[in-house]
Amino acid sequence: MIDFQLTAADEKVLSSAHEQAIIGRRYARYYDKHEDELEPAEFPEAKDLPNPITLAEEGLSGSSGTRILHSLVMLEIYWGGIALHRSKWGLGNTVLKTVATPEQFEKWKNHTIAIAITEPGAGSDPANIRTTATFDRETGEWILNGEKIFISQAQSGDAAMVLSRFIAPDGSRGMTTFIVEKGTPGFTVGPQLRKLGIRSHDTCNLLFENCRIPEFNHIKGDFKSTMSVFNDSRPMVGAMALGVARAALDFTREKLAERGIKVSYRGGMRSRSAVVDRFIRLEAIYEAALLTVLRSKWLEQQAVPPKVEASIAKAAGGKAARKITQGCIDLLGPEALSEDHPLDRCFRDGRIFDIYEGAGEIQRLIIARSILGYTGRDLR
């Protein structure tokens, strides 16, 4: 039997996460306007507050499960717009845990590791990656050359896990990954990028110019294992998107109430105004997308690889953020674009979730290939 009721343990963690999100909202506009500044690892108000992400990840007794609770915590954080505790782990840490050797994991387990995939000519399709790693027989090192763009946690992290093409000593070629630590000669982290939305997020470009990497830093897990981490991260991005979408809905509901427009769920379409009906339809989009996120995370907890479900959650969450924030602006009109309110930021922030971690169009191709039995060639 499926039970959608949150447990007492869930409620306690999520209540704390929401309280911190309310505090985070006070800082969100400042960092939206000062995108060159990196937010602190911990805000002053967070000093004596538990990190809700840590609580969720610790496997709290009596909760709905680590993965489900973590996604709901992230939804709360993105409702506020900024986290009071900066995340210690990057997506590269998940890859490290999945494919590294015990010795490699032991060395970098306490590092914050970004993952570097996207390039100027390779966004959602890793097959177009042009960063190369060539093996130097004389020194036993790898020589890395290339550029990565829009890399999260690039400045705040300790290292980057870099996906590149390689040419092995035996002449074989393929795709592989390397850990490149900060301070490595030939490794340059660019300044914070100026972006339409998520301006408070640490996002930089990376440049590798004859960057020499020791063999120990070569993460030799197969390419499919490396990319499988997105089955975990994609629904999480869907949850983040829904945090932004819910912030827009909550603000819109408040403003409608100030205008004397009460959202009532009684009766049918004929008993509601067009404004209320439009708002309820936006809420329905939110609820449907949230269920896709929860199902994907539930499958993870059952040790069932949720490849298709992860793509559904990512596509649904990104689309929901885009449609809901746009719809809320349509309902409120010019007032929605004032910097005195959070909606204009929600609108700009919401756009990214349909793009990164695999664009919505790519996710729909993955879904189509699975459901209809198509190959990549069929869908070209």
Tab-separated table of N, CA and C in Angstrom, residues 103-218:
chain	number	residue	atom	x	y	z
A	103	GLU	N	41.701	3.203	-2.400
A	103	GLU	CA	42.792	4.136	-2.110
A	103	GLU	C	42.441	5.544	-2.573
A	104	GLN	N	41.826	5.661	-3.745
A	104	GLN	CA	41.427	6.973	-4.253
A	104	GLN	C	40.322	7.570	-3.385
A	105	PHE	N	39.363	6.749	-3.016
A	105	PHE	CA	38.273	7.240	-2.174
A	105	PHE	C	38.797	7.724	-0.829
A	106	GLU	N	39.727	7.001	-0.262
A	106	GLU	CA	40.286	7.379	1.033
A	106	GLU	C	40.998	8.729	0.946
A	107	LYS	N	41.690	8.980	-0.156
A	107	LYS	CA	42.437	10.230	-0.295
A	107	LYS	C	41.516	11.431	-0.431
A	108	TRP	N	40.425	11.285	-1.171
A	108	TRP	CA	39.590	12.452	-1.499
A	108	TRP	C	38.214	12.443	-0.842
A	109	LYS	N	37.962	11.529	0.083
A	109	LYS	CA	36.617	11.395	0.639
A	109	LYS	C	36.141	12.645	1.378
A	110	ASN	N	37.066	13.453	1.881
A	110	ASN	CA	36.681	14.663	2.606
A	110	ASN	C	36.835	15.928	1.770
A	111	HIS	N	37.109	15.769	0.474
A	111	HIS	CA	37.211	16.909	-0.439
A	111	HIS	C	35.837	17.217	-1.046
A	112	THR	N	35.625	18.478	-1.377
A	112	THR	CA	34.458	18.856	-2.166
A	112	THR	C	34.860	18.795	-3.634
A	113	ILE	N	34.221	17.902	-4.389
A	113	ILE	CA	34.640	17.635	-5.764
A	113	ILE	C	33.527	18.019	-6.737
A	114	ALA	N	33.814	18.999	-7.574
A	114	ALA	CA	32.888	19.380	-8.643
A	114	ALA	C	32.997	18.357	-9.764
A	115	ILE	N	32.000	18.320	-10.635
A	115	ILE	CA	32.093	17.469	-11.811
A	115	ILE	C	32.108	18.365	-13.042
A	116	ALA	N	33.072	18.120	-13.923
A	116	ALA	CA	33.289	18.990	-15.087
A	116	ALA	C	33.034	18.203	-16.363
A	117	ILE	N	31.878	18.443	-16.969
A	117	ILE	CA	31.492	17.754	-18.206
A	117	ILE	C	31.246	18.753	-19.333
A	118	THR	N	30.427	19.766	-19.068
A	118	THR	CA	29.974	20.687	-20.115
A	118	THR	C	31.121	21.480	-20.735
A	119	GLU	N	31.092	21.598	-22.065
A	119	GLU	CA	32.091	22.355	-22.828
A	119	GLU	C	31.372	23.295	-23.789
A	120	PRO	N	32.097	24.241	-24.392
A	120	PRO	CA	31.451	25.162	-25.342
A	120	PRO	C	30.681	24.458	-26.450
A	121	GLY	N	31.179	23.318	-26.912
A	121	GLY	CA	30.494	22.599	-27.987
A	121	GLY	C	29.857	21.310	-27.536
A	122	ALA	N	29.802	21.089	-26.210
A	122	ALA	CA	29.249	19.836	-25.682
A	122	ALA	C	28.457	20.139	-24.429
A	123	GLY	N	27.149	20.341	-24.610
A	123	GLY	CA	26.299	20.605	-23.470
A	123	GLY	C	25.683	19.326	-22.959
A	124	SER	N	24.529	18.955	-23.515
A	124	SER	CA	23.831	17.758	-23.049
A	124	SER	C	24.341	16.476	-23.683
A	125	ASP	N	25.262	16.581	-24.612
A	125	ASP	CA	25.754	15.387	-25.304
A	125	ASP	C	27.245	15.190	-25.046
A	126	PRO	N	27.611	14.329	-24.084
A	126	PRO	CA	29.024	14.103	-23.772
A	126	PRO	C	29.827	13.553	-24.949
A	127	ALA	N	29.142	12.997	-25.948
A	127	ALA	CA	29.857	12.450	-27.099
A	127	ALA	C	30.631	13.526	-27.850
A	128	ASN	N	30.256	14.796	-27.654
A	128	ASN	CA	30.931	15.890	-28.360
A	128	ASN	C	32.072	16.508	-27.564
A	129	ILE	N	32.424	15.905	-26.444
A	129	ILE	CA	33.516	16.438	-25.619
A	129	ILE	C	34.824	16.446	-26.397
A	130	ARG	N	35.575	17.558	-26.259
A	130	ARG	CA	36.842	17.704	-26.983
A	130	ARG	C	38.044	17.811	-26.049
A	131	THR	N	37.837	17.900	-24.764
A	131	THR	CA	38.955	17.887	-23.814
A	131	THR	C	39.691	16.558	-23.958
A	132	THR	N	41.020	16.610	-24.028
A	132	THR	CA	41.800	15.401	-24.277
A	132	THR	C	42.832	15.159	-23.187
A	133	ALA	N	43.120	13.896	-22.958
A	133	ALA	CA	44.178	13.481	-22.034
A	133	ALA	C	45.098	12.516	-22.784
A	134	THR	N	46.370	12.890	-22.862
A	134	THR	CA	47.366	12.064	-23.558
A	134	THR	C	48.386	11.559	-22.548
A	135	PHE	N	48.738	10.291	-22.649
A	135	PHE	CA	49.678	9.696	-21.697
A	135	PHE	C	51.117	9.989	-22.101
A	136	ASP	N	51.908	10.475	-21.147
A	136	ASP	CA	53.333	10.750	-21.364
A	136	ASP	C	54.117	9.542	-20.867
A	137	ARG	N	54.710	8.774	-21.795
A	137	ARG	CA	55.426	7.547	-21.435
A	137	ARG	C	56.647	7.837	-20.567
A	138	GLU	N	57.283	8.974	-20.769
A	138	GLU	CA	58.522	9.269	-20.042
A	138	GLU	C	58.268	9.539	-18.559
A	139	THR	N	57.194	10.247	-18.247
A	139	THR	CA	56.930	10.620	-16.855
A	139	THR	C	55.835	9.776	-16.195
A	140	GLY	N	55.080	9.054	-17.008
A	140	GLY	CA	53.967	8.281	-16.462
A	140	GLY	C	52.789	9.148	-16.066
A	141	GLU	N	52.734	10.370	-16.594
A	141	GLU	CA	51.649	11.293	-16.282
A	141	GLU	C	50.714	11.445	-17.481
A	142	TRP	N	49.533	11.981	-17.192
A	142	TRP	CA	48.582	12.334	-18.236
A	142	TRP	C	48.634	13.844	-18.457
A	143	ILE	N	48.537	14.258	-19.710
A	143	ILE	CA	48.557	15.685	-20.047
A	143	ILE	C	47.161	16.075	-20.521
A	144	LEU	N	46.521	16.951	-19.734
A	144	LEU	CA	45.128	17.324	-19.973
A	144	LEU	C	45.055	18.693	-20.631
A	145	ASN	N	44.268	18.777	-21.714
A	145	ASN	CA	44.046	20.049	-22.403
A	145	ASN	C	42.571	20.188	-22.759
A	146	GLY	N	42.014	21.373	-22.467
A	146	GLY	CA	40.621	21.601	-22.818
A	146	GLY	C	39.990	22.666	-21.950
A	147	GLU	N	38.703	22.888	-22.182
A	147	GLU	CA	37.958	23.906	-21.441
A	147	GLU	C	36.617	23.342	-21.013
A	148	LYS	N	36.218	23.642	-19.786
A	148	LYS	CA	34.902	23.270	-19.270
A	148	LYS	C	34.172	24.547	-18.873
A	149	ILE	N	32.862	24.572	-19.092
A	149	ILE	CA	32.090	25.782	-18.812
A	149	ILE	C	30.897	25.484	-17.906
A	150	PHE	N	30.441	26.536	-17.198
A	150	PHE	CA	29.271	26.452	-16.317
A	150	PHE	C	29.410	25.328	-15.293
A	151	ILE	N	30.554	25.286	-14.612
A	151	ILE	CA	30.810	24.217	-13.651
A	151	ILE	C	30.415	24.665	-12.240
A	152	SER	N	29.481	23.941	-11.634
A	152	SER	CA	29.027	24.253	-10.277
A	152	SER	C	30.086	23.865	-9.259
A	153	GLN	N	30.189	24.656	-8.186
A	153	GLN	CA	31.135	24.447	-7.083
A	153	GLN	C	32.591	24.504	-7.555
A	154	ALA	N	32.824	25.191	-8.649
A	154	ALA	CA	34.182	25.271	-9.188
A	154	ALA	C	35.095	26.075	-8.283
A	155	GLN	N	34.589	27.164	-7.726
A	155	GLN	CA	35.427	28.017	-6.891
A	155	GLN	C	35.464	27.536	-5.442
A	156	SER	N	34.334	27.099	-4.925
A	156	SER	CA	34.276	26.674	-3.523
A	156	SER	C	34.811	25.264	-3.310
A	157	GLY	N	34.893	24.472	-4.377
A	157	GLY	CA	35.352	23.095	-4.249
A	157	GLY	C	36.860	22.971	-4.116
A	158	ASP	N	37.294	21.757	-3.756
A	158	ASP	CA	38.724	21.472	-3.598
A	158	ASP	C	39.338	20.874	-4.858
A	159	ALA	N	38.510	20.269	-5.693
A	159	ALA	CA	39.004	19.580	-6.879
A	159	ALA	C	37.865	19.436	-7.873
A	160	ALA	N	38.208	19.022	-9.076
A	160	ALA	CA	37.205	18.775	-10.112
A	160	ALA	C	37.416	17.382	-10.687
A	161	MET	N	36.322	16.685	-10.915
A	161	MET	CA	36.377	15.415	-11.631
A	161	MET	C	36.073	15.726	-13.089
A	162	VAL	N	37.066	15.532	-13.938
A	162	VAL	CA	37.008	16.012	-15.314
A	162	VAL	C	36.788	14.849	-16.274
A	163	LEU	N	35.748	14.961	-17.073
A	163	LEU	CA	35.479	13.963	-18.110
A	163	LEU	C	36.196	14.378	-19.388
A	164	SER	N	36.976	13.460	-19.946
A	164	SER	CA	37.747	13.801	-21.148
A	164	SER	C	37.892	12.591	-22.051
A	165	ARG	N	38.325	12.864	-23.258
A	165	ARG	CA	38.765	11.792	-24.157
A	165	ARG	C	40.197	11.431	-23.793
A	166	PHE	N	40.604	10.184	-24.092
A	166	PHE	CA	41.973	9.811	-23.778
A	166	PHE	C	42.589	9.017	-24.924
A	167	ILE	N	43.906	9.097	-24.951
A	167	ILE	CA	44.693	8.261	-25.861
A	167	ILE	C	45.658	7.482	-24.974
A	168	ALA	N	45.428	6.186	-24.818
A	168	ALA	CA	46.207	5.339	-23.920
A	168	ALA	C	47.553	4.963	-24.548
A	169	PRO	N	48.492	4.483	-23.735
A	169	PRO	CA	49.808	4.079	-24.261
A	169	PRO	C	49.725	3.051	-25.386
A	170	ASP	N	48.715	2.179	-25.343
A	170	ASP	CA	48.585	1.163	-26.388
A	170	ASP	C	47.852	1.671	-27.619
A	171	GLY	N	47.519	2.978	-27.615
A	171	GLY	CA	46.852	3.574	-28.759
A	171	GLY	C	45.339	3.536	-28.698
A	172	SER	N	44.791	2.866	-27.696
A	172	SER	CA	43.326	2.807	-27.572
A	172	SER	C	42.777	4.174	-27.165
A	173	ARG	N	41.530	4.396	-27.519
A	173	ARG	CA	40.893	5.677	-27.242
A	173	ARG	C	39.539	5.460	-26.585
A	174	GLY	N	39.066	6.480	-25.906
A	174	GLY	CA	37.761	6.385	-25.277
A	174	GLY	C	37.496	7.577	-24.379
A	175	MET	N	36.581	7.399	-23.409
A	175	MET	CA	36.244	8.450	-22.465
A	175	MET	C	36.643	8.000	-21.066
A	176	THR	N	37.136	8.924	-20.265
A	176	THR	CA	37.538	8.588	-18.907
A	176	THR	C	37.480	9.841	-18.041
A	177	THR	N	37.807	9.685	-16.764
A	177	THR	CA	37.745	10.822	-15.841
A	177	THR	C	39.026	10.926	-15.024
A	178	PHE	N	39.317	12.159	-14.585
A	178	PHE	CA	40.494	12.446	-13.767
A	178	PHE	C	40.101	13.375	-12.630
A	179	ILE	N	40.734	13.191	-11.483
A	179	ILE	CA	40.617	14.150	-10.398
A	179	ILE	C	41.733	15.173	-10.557
A	180	VAL	N	41.345	16.442	-10.673
A	180	VAL	CA	42.330	17.522	-10.799
A	180	VAL	C	42.152	18.429	-9.585
A	181	GLU	N	43.170	18.499	-8.756
A	181	GLU	CA	43.093	19.279	-7.524
A	181	GLU	C	43.446	20.737	-7.773
A	182	LYS	N	42.879	21.611	-6.936
A	182	LYS	CA	43.209	23.031	-6.998
A	182	LYS	C	44.715	23.203	-6.783
A	183	GLY	N	45.311	24.120	-7.513
A	183	GLY	CA	46.739	24.378	-7.396
A	183	GLY	C	47.597	23.576	-8.353
A	184	THR	N	46.993	22.654	-9.090
A	184	THR	CA	47.748	21.889	-10.075
A	184	THR	C	48.187	22.818	-11.203
A	185	PRO	N	49.473	22.853	-11.551
A	185	PRO	CA	49.930	23.714	-12.650
A	185	PRO	C	49.166	23.414	-13.944
A	186	GLY	N	48.756	24.481	-14.614
A	186	GLY	CA	47.998	24.321	-15.852
A	186	GLY	C	46.497	24.255	-15.651
A	187	PHE	N	46.034	24.292	-14.399
A	187	PHE	CA	44.605	24.249	-14.074
A	187	PHE	C	44.180	25.622	-13.579
A	188	THR	N	43.278	26.275	-14.329
A	188	THR	CA	42.829	27.622	-14.002
A	188	THR	C	41.322	27.644	-13.787
A	189	VAL	N	40.902	28.247	-12.680
A	189	VAL	CA	39.475	28.437	-12.393
A	189	VAL	C	39.127	29.880	-12.702
A	190	GLY	N	38.173	30.087	-13.594
A	190	GLY	CA	37.787	31.432	-13.994
A	190	GLY	C	36.958	32.136	-12.930
A	191	PRO	N	36.626	33.395	-13.163
A	191	PRO	CA	35.786	34.151	-12.213
A	191	PRO	C	34.341	33.661	-12.246
A	192	GLN	N	33.554	34.103	-11.285
A	192	GLN	CA	32.137	33.760	-11.254
A	192	GLN	C	31.456	34.263	-12.530
A	193	LEU	N	30.640	33.407	-13.112
A	193	LEU	CA	29.955	33.764	-14.347
A	193	LEU	C	28.729	34.618	-14.058
A	194	ARG	N	28.452	35.548	-14.931
A	194	ARG	CA	27.253	36.371	-14.831
A	194	ARG	C	26.126	35.637	-15.551
A	195	LYS	N	25.028	35.401	-14.837
A	195	LYS	CA	23.982	34.531	-15.355
A	195	LYS	C	22.613	35.200	-15.251
A	196	LEU	N	21.666	34.680	-16.021
A	196	LEU	CA	20.288	35.159	-15.957
A	196	LEU	C	19.686	34.883	-14.584
A	197	GLY	N	19.845	33.659	-14.101
A	197	GLY	CA	19.289	33.251	-12.822
A	197	GLY	C	20.325	32.507	-11.993
A	198	ILE	N	19.890	31.922	-10.899
A	198	ILE	CA	20.735	31.251	-9.900
A	198	ILE	C	22.077	31.982	-9.744
A	199	ARG	N	21.987	33.290	-9.582
A	199	ARG	CA	23.198	34.115	-9.540
A	199	ARG	C	24.023	33.874	-8.287
A	200	SER	N	23.389	33.386	-7.225
A	200	SER	CA	24.137	33.137	-5.991
A	200	SER	C	24.931	31.832	-6.066
A	201	HIS	N	24.698	31.033	-7.092
A	201	HIS	CA	25.358	29.736	-7.195
A	201	HIS	C	26.780	29.890	-7.729
A	202	ASP	N	27.693	29.194	-7.100
A	202	ASP	CA	29.095	29.165	-7.502
A	202	ASP	C	29.208	28.466	-8.856
A	203	THR	N	29.465	29.245	-9.911
A	203	THR	CA	29.530	28.709	-11.273
A	203	THR	C	30.673	29.373	-12.023
A	204	CYS	N	31.651	28.591	-12.449
A	204	CYS	CA	32.829	29.132	-13.141
A	204	CYS	C	33.193	28.250	-14.333
A	205	ASN	N	34.065	28.792	-15.191
A	205	ASN	CA	34.677	28.014	-16.254
A	205	ASN	C	36.024	27.476	-15.781
A	206	LEU	N	36.449	26.368	-16.357
A	206	LEU	CA	37.738	25.757	-16.024
A	206	LEU	C	38.573	25.641	-17.286
A	207	LEU	N	39.859	25.877	-17.154
A	207	LEU	CA	40.771	25.781	-18.290
A	207	LEU	C	41.930	24.860	-17.924
A	208	PHE	N	42.252	23.950	-18.844
A	208	PHE	CA	43.363	23.020	-18.652
A	208	PHE	C	44.347	23.201	-19.805
A	209	GLU	N	45.561	23.652	-19.470
A	209	GLU	CA	46.586	23.905	-20.473
A	209	GLU	C	47.835	23.092	-20.130
A	210	ASN	N	48.014	21.988	-20.862
A	210	ASN	CA	49.127	21.079	-20.587
A	210	ASN	C	49.209	20.759	-19.091
A	211	CYS	N	48.063	20.467	-18.548
A	211	CYS	CA	47.936	20.183	-17.111
A	211	CYS	C	48.338	18.730	-16.863
A	212	ARG	N	49.372	18.536	-16.074
A	212	ARG	CA	49.914	17.188	-15.844
A	212	ARG	C	49.245	16.539	-14.630
A	213	ILE	N	48.700	15.347	-14.879
A	213	ILE	CA	47.941	14.627	-13.870
A	213	ILE	C	48.623	13.286	-13.587
A	214	PRO	N	48.933	12.980	-12.332
A	214	PRO	CA	49.541	11.676	-12.025
A	214	PRO	C	48.567	10.532	-12.291
A	215	GLU	N	49.099	9.374	-12.557
A	215	GLU	CA	48.269	8.209	-12.865
A	215	GLU	C	47.308	7.881	-11.722
A	216	PHE	N	47.717	8.158	-10.496
A	216	PHE	CA	46.850	7.863	-9.356
A	216	PHE	C	45.519	8.611	-9.442
A	217	ASN	N	45.533	9.781	-10.091
A	217	ASN	CA	44.329	10.608	-10.221
A	217	ASN	C	43.409	10.143	-11.340
A	218	HIS	N	43.799	9.100	-12.038
A	218	HIS	CA	42.990	8.571	-13.133
A	218	HIS	C	41.892	7.675	-12.551
